[in-house]
JSON list of C-alpha atoms in Angstrom, two decimals:
[
{"chain": "A", "resi": 1, "resn": "GLN", "atom": "CA", "xyz": [-87.47, 25.01, -21.18]},
{"chain": "A", "resi": 2, "resn": "VAL", "atom": "CA", "xyz": [-91.10, 23.88, -21.66]},
{"chain": "A", "resi": 3, "resn": "GLN", "atom": "CA", "xyz": [-93.42, 26.68, -22.56]},
{"chain": "A", "resi": 4, "resn": "LEU", "atom": "CA", "xyz": [-96.99, 26.51, -23.97]},
{"chain": "A", "resi": 5, "resn": "VAL", "atom": "CA", "xyz": [-98.68, 29.93, -24.99]},
{"chain": "A", "resi": 6, "resn": "GLU", "atom": "CA", "xyz": [-102.38, 29.84, -26.31]},
{"chain": "A", "resi": 7, "resn": "SER", "atom": "CA", "xyz": [-104.03, 32.58, -28.14]},
{"chain": "A", "resi": 8, "resn": "GLY", "atom": "CA", "xyz": [-106.95, 33.29, -30.25]},
{"chain": "A", "resi": 9, "resn": "GLY", "atom": "CA", "xyz": [-109.70, 33.45, -27.82]},
{"chain": "A", "resi": 10, "resn": "GLY", "atom": "CA", "xyz": [-112.09, 36.26, -27.42]},
{"chain": "A", "resi": 11, "resn": "LEU", "atom": "CA", "xyz": [-115.66, 37.17, -27.54]},
{"chain": "A", "resi": 12, "resn": "VAL", "atom": "CA", "xyz": [-117.97, 35.74, -30.38]},
{"chain": "A", "resi": 13, "resn": "GLN", "atom": "CA", "xyz": [-121.61, 35.60, -31.06]},
{"chain": "A", "resi": 14, "resn": "ALA", "atom": "CA", "xyz": [-123.31, 31.99, -31.06]},
{"chain": "A", "resi": 15, "resn": "GLY", "atom": "CA", "xyz": [-122.88, 30.34, -34.59]},
{"chain": "A", "resi": 16, "resn": "GLY", "atom": "CA", "xyz": [-119.53, 32.18, -35.06]},
{"chain": "A", "resi": 17, "resn": "SER", "atom": "CA", "xyz": [-115.90, 30.94, -35.36]},
{"chain": "A", "resi": 18, "resn": "LEU", "atom": "CA", "xyz": [-112.83, 31.29, -33.77]},
{"chain": "A", "resi": 19, "resn": "ARG", "atom": "CA", "xyz": [-109.28, 29.85, -34.37]},
{"chain": "A", "resi": 20, "resn": "LEU", "atom": "CA", "xyz": [-107.14, 29.00, -31.32]},
{"chain": "A", "resi": 21, "resn": "SER", "atom": "CA", "xyz": [-103.34, 28.68, -31.38]},
{"chain": "A", "resi": 22, "resn": "CYS", "atom": "CA", "xyz": [-100.94, 27.26, -29.18]},
{"chain": "A", "resi": 23, "resn": "ALA", "atom": "CA", "xyz": [-97.27, 27.50, -29.50]},
{"chain": "A", "resi": 24, "resn": "ALA", "atom": "CA", "xyz": [-94.72, 25.36, -27.92]},
{"chain": "A", "resi": 25, "resn": "SER", "atom": "CA", "xyz": [-91.26, 25.35, -27.11]},
{"chain": "A", "resi": 26, "resn": "GLY", "atom": "CA", "xyz": [-89.20, 22.30, -26.10]},
{"chain": "A", "resi": 27, "resn": "SER", "atom": "CA", "xyz": [-88.40, 18.84, -27.92]},
{"chain": "A", "resi": 28, "resn": "PHE", "atom": "CA", "xyz": [-91.28, 17.33, -26.62]},
{"chain": "A", "resi": 29, "resn": "PHE", "atom": "CA", "xyz": [-93.84, 18.58, -29.02]},
{"chain": "A", "resi": 30, "resn": "SER", "atom": "CA", "xyz": [-93.40, 16.91, -32.38]},
{"chain": "A", "resi": 31, "resn": "ILE", "atom": "CA", "xyz": [-93.04, 13.37, -30.80]},
{"chain": "A", "resi": 32, "resn": "ASN", "atom": "CA", "xyz": [-96.10, 13.90, -28.55]},
{"chain": "A", "resi": 33, "resn": "THR", "atom": "CA", "xyz": [-100.35, 13.53, -29.05]},
{"chain": "A", "resi": 34, "resn": "MET", "atom": "CA", "xyz": [-101.31, 16.69, -28.35]},
{"chain": "A", "resi": 35, "resn": "GLY", "atom": "CA", "xyz": [-105.03, 17.86, -26.93]},
{"chain": "A", "resi": 36, "resn": "TRP", "atom": "CA", "xyz": [-107.27, 20.93, -26.22]},
{"chain": "A", "resi": 37, "resn": "TYR", "atom": "CA", "xyz": [-108.59, 21.12, -23.23]},
{"chain": "A", "resi": 38, "resn": "ARG", "atom": "CA", "xyz": [-110.96, 23.45, -21.72]},
{"chain": "A", "resi": 39, "resn": "GLN", "atom": "CA", "xyz": [-112.07, 24.44, -18.00]},
{"chain": "A", "resi": 40, "resn": "ALA", "atom": "CA", "xyz": [-115.60, 26.39, -17.73]},
{"chain": "A", "resi": 41, "resn": "PRO", "atom": "CA", "xyz": [-116.24, 28.19, -14.49]},
{"chain": "A", "resi": 42, "resn": "GLY", "atom": "CA", "xyz": [-117.18, 25.53, -11.85]},
{"chain": "A", "resi": 43, "resn": "LYS", "atom": "CA", "xyz": [-116.30, 22.67, -13.80]},
{"chain": "A", "resi": 44, "resn": "GLN", "atom": "CA", "xyz": [-113.11, 20.23, -14.20]},
{"chain": "A", "resi": 45, "resn": "ARG", "atom": "CA", "xyz": [-111.12, 20.59, -17.17]},
{"chain": "A", "resi": 46, "resn": "GLU", "atom": "CA", "xyz": [-112.07, 18.44, -19.90]},
{"chain": "A", "resi": 47, "resn": "LEU", "atom": "CA", "xyz": [-110.31, 17.28, -22.92]},
{"chain": "A", "resi": 48, "resn": "VAL", "atom": "CA", "xyz": [-112.25, 18.42, -26.41]},
{"chain": "A", "resi": 49, "resn": "ALA", "atom": "CA", "xyz": [-109.75, 17.42, -29.19]},
{"chain": "A", "resi": 50, "resn": "SER", "atom": "CA", "xyz": [-106.56, 15.23, -29.72]},
{"chain": "A", "resi": 51, "resn": "ILE", "atom": "CA", "xyz": [-104.13, 14.72, -32.57]},
{"chain": "A", "resi": 52, "resn": "THR", "atom": "CA", "xyz": [-101.30, 12.17, -32.70]},
{"chain": "A", "resi": 53, "resn": "SER", "atom": "CA", "xyz": [-97.77, 13.16, -33.37]},
{"chain": "A", "resi": 54, "resn": "GLY", "atom": "CA", "xyz": [-97.72, 12.84, -37.31]},
{"chain": "A", "resi": 55, "resn": "GLY", "atom": "CA", "xyz": [-101.35, 14.53, -37.47]},
{"chain": "A", "resi": 56, "resn": "GLY", "atom": "CA", "xyz": [-102.87, 11.16, -38.74]},
{"chain": "A", "resi": 57, "resn": "THR", "atom": "CA", "xyz": [-105.49, 10.46, -36.03]},
{"chain": "A", "resi": 58, "resn": "THR", "atom": "CA", "xyz": [-107.88, 13.10, -34.51]},
{"chain": "A", "resi": 59, "resn": "ASN", "atom": "CA", "xyz": [-110.33, 12.54, -31.73]},
{"chain": "A", "resi": 60, "resn": "TYR", "atom": "CA", "xyz": [-113.24, 14.60, -30.33]},
{"chain": "A", "resi": 61, "resn": "ALA", "atom": "CA", "xyz": [-115.39, 14.98, -27.49]},
{"chain": "A", "resi": 62, "resn": "GLY", "atom": "CA", "xyz": [-118.92, 14.01, -28.52]},
{"chain": "A", "resi": 63, "resn": "SER", "atom": "CA", "xyz": [-119.96, 17.87, -27.61]},
{"chain": "A", "resi": 64, "resn": "VAL", "atom": "CA", "xyz": [-117.81, 19.25, -30.32]},
{"chain": "A", "resi": 65, "resn": "LYS", "atom": "CA", "xyz": [-117.65, 16.64, -33.01]},
{"chain": "A", "resi": 66, "resn": "GLY", "atom": "CA", "xyz": [-118.45, 18.06, -36.23]},
{"chain": "A", "resi": 67, "resn": "ARG", "atom": "CA", "xyz": [-117.93, 21.57, -35.05]},
{"chain": "A", "resi": 68, "resn": "PHE", "atom": "CA", "xyz": [-114.45, 21.81, -34.01]},
{"chain": "A", "resi": 69, "resn": "THR", "atom": "CA", "xyz": [-111.13, 20.70, -36.03]},
{"chain": "A", "resi": 70, "resn": "ILE", "atom": "CA", "xyz": [-107.56, 20.04, -34.28]},
{"chain": "A", "resi": 71, "resn": "SER", "atom": "CA", "xyz": [-104.56, 20.43, -36.45]},
{"chain": "A", "resi": 72, "resn": "ARG", "atom": "CA", "xyz": [-100.93, 20.63, -36.03]},
{"chain": "A", "resi": 73, "resn": "ASP", "atom": "CA", "xyz": [-97.71, 22.13, -37.67]},
{"chain": "A", "resi": 74, "resn": "ASN", "atom": "CA", "xyz": [-94.59, 20.41, -36.50]},
{"chain": "A", "resi": 75, "resn": "ALA", "atom": "CA", "xyz": [-92.52, 22.85, -38.46]},
{"chain": "A", "resi": 76, "resn": "LYS", "atom": "CA", "xyz": [-94.07, 25.70, -36.16]},
{"chain": "A", "resi": 77, "resn": "ASN", "atom": "CA", "xyz": [-94.51, 23.49, -32.87]},
{"chain": "A", "resi": 78, "resn": "THR", "atom": "CA", "xyz": [-98.18, 24.64, -33.17]},
{"chain": "A", "resi": 79, "resn": "VAL", "atom": "CA", "xyz": [-101.29, 23.17, -32.77]},
{"chain": "A", "resi": 80, "resn": "TYR", "atom": "CA", "xyz": [-104.41, 24.77, -33.53]},
{"chain": "A", "resi": 81, "resn": "LEU", "atom": "CA", "xyz": [-108.31, 24.38, -32.95]},
{"chain": "A", "resi": 82, "resn": "GLN", "atom": "CA", "xyz": [-110.69, 25.62, -35.24]},
{"chain": "A", "resi": 83, "resn": "MET", "atom": "CA", "xyz": [-113.98, 26.43, -33.70]},
{"chain": "A", "resi": 84, "resn": "ASN", "atom": "CA", "xyz": [-117.18, 26.76, -35.89]},
{"chain": "A", "resi": 85, "resn": "ALA", "atom": "CA", "xyz": [-120.73, 26.94, -34.80]},
{"chain": "A", "resi": 86, "resn": "VAL", "atom": "CA", "xyz": [-120.08, 28.05, -31.42]},
{"chain": "A", "resi": 87, "resn": "LYS", "atom": "CA", "xyz": [-122.64, 27.76, -28.75]},
{"chain": "A", "resi": 88, "resn": "PRO", "atom": "CA", "xyz": [-122.80, 29.26, -25.04]},
{"chain": "A", "resi": 89, "resn": "GLU", "atom": "CA", "xyz": [-121.84, 26.01, -23.57]},
{"chain": "A", "resi": 90, "resn": "ASP", "atom": "CA", "xyz": [-118.47, 26.36, -25.47]},
{"chain": "A", "resi": 91, "resn": "THR", "atom": "CA", "xyz": [-117.67, 29.32, -23.19]},
{"chain": "A", "resi": 92, "resn": "ALA", "atom": "CA", "xyz": [-114.57, 28.39, -21.15]},
{"chain": "A", "resi": 93, "resn": "VAL", "atom": "CA", "xyz": [-110.70, 28.86, -20.78]},
{"chain": "A", "resi": 94, "resn": "TYR", "atom": "CA", "xyz": [-108.92, 26.64, -23.35]},
{"chain": "A", "resi": 95, "resn": "TYR", "atom": "CA", "xyz": [-105.61, 25.02, -22.90]},
{"chain": "A", "resi": 96, "resn": "CYS", "atom": "CA", "xyz": [-103.18, 22.79, -24.96]},
{"chain": "A", "resi": 97, "resn": "ASN", "atom": "CA", "xyz": [-100.84, 20.15, -23.41]},
{"chain": "A", "resi": 98, "resn": "THR", "atom": "CA", "xyz": [-99.73, 16.81, -24.27]},
{"chain": "A", "resi": 99, "resn": "ARG", "atom": "CA", "xyz": [-102.19, 13.89, -23.65]},
{"chain": "A", "resi": 100, "resn": "GLN", "atom": "CA", "xyz": [-100.31, 12.35, -20.56]},
{"chain": "A", "resi": 101, "resn": "GLY", "atom": "CA", "xyz": [-99.24, 15.96, -19.26]},
{"chain": "A", "resi": 102, "resn": "ILE", "atom": "CA", "xyz": [-96.19, 17.49, -18.56]},
{"chain": "A", "resi": 103, "resn": "LEU", "atom": "CA", "xyz": [-94.36, 17.96, -15.35]},
{"chain": "A", "resi": 104, "resn": "VAL", "atom": "CA", "xyz": [-91.95, 20.49, -14.46]},
{"chain": "A", "resi": 105, "resn": "ASN", "atom": "CA", "xyz": [-89.91, 19.87, -11.48]},
{"chain": "A", "resi": 106, "resn": "GLY", "atom": "CA", "xyz": [-92.38, 17.01, -10.64]},
{"chain": "A", "resi": 107, "resn": "VAL", "atom": "CA", "xyz": [-95.55, 19.50, -10.87]},
{"chain": "A", "resi": 108, "resn": "PRO", "atom": "CA", "xyz": [-98.01, 19.61, -13.52]},
{"chain": "A", "resi": 109, "resn": "TYR", "atom": "CA", "xyz": [-97.25, 22.42, -16.02]},
{"chain": "A", "resi": 110, "resn": "TRP", "atom": "CA", "xyz": [-100.31, 24.29, -17.69]},
{"chain": "A", "resi": 111, "resn": "GLY", "atom": "CA", "xyz": [-99.86, 27.63, -19.68]},
{"chain": "A", "resi": 112, "resn": "GLN", "atom": "CA", "xyz": [-102.11, 30.49, -19.02]},
{"chain": "A", "resi": 113, "resn": "GLY", "atom": "CA", "xyz": [-104.67, 29.42, -21.29]},
{"chain": "A", "resi": 114, "resn": "THR", "atom": "CA", "xyz": [-106.87, 31.73, -23.73]},
{"chain": "A", "resi": 115, "resn": "GLN", "atom": "CA", "xyz": [-110.52, 32.74, -22.84]},
{"chain": "A", "resi": 116, "resn": "VAL", "atom": "CA", "xyz": [-113.60, 32.07, -25.06]},
{"chain": "A", "resi": 117, "resn": "THR", "atom": "CA", "xyz": [-116.72, 33.62, -24.32]},
{"chain": "A", "resi": 118, "resn": "VAL", "atom": "CA", "xyz": [-119.81, 32.80, -26.63]},
{"chain": "A", "resi": 119, "resn": "SER", "atom": "CA", "xyz": [-122.51, 35.07, -26.17]},
{"chain": "A", "resi": 120, "resn": "SER", "atom": "CA", "xyz": [-126.09, 34.12, -27.27]}
]
């Protein structure tokens, strides 16, 4: 059974840090590139960071490059997002998923996400 559980969000002041975690269940995790996505109110979901299955290659959106770091622990089926020097524009619900997406019974699957709110 596929499950993604995001955690670690909260309220943080601008300039602060947060570490998000995403625990995955299912055999798909260790063989897939994983990504962290975010969706702000009134905006489309966007990819902010990705990491290849072995962790050797990472990519970041320009808006977070140099501030966020994605990592993974395949032994724990967990992907992380270290967020430093956060800005109010980082406020969003954060989700993890594979780069190509997951279908469950033909329907795109997303976890519940974790809310990050950055105060100015």
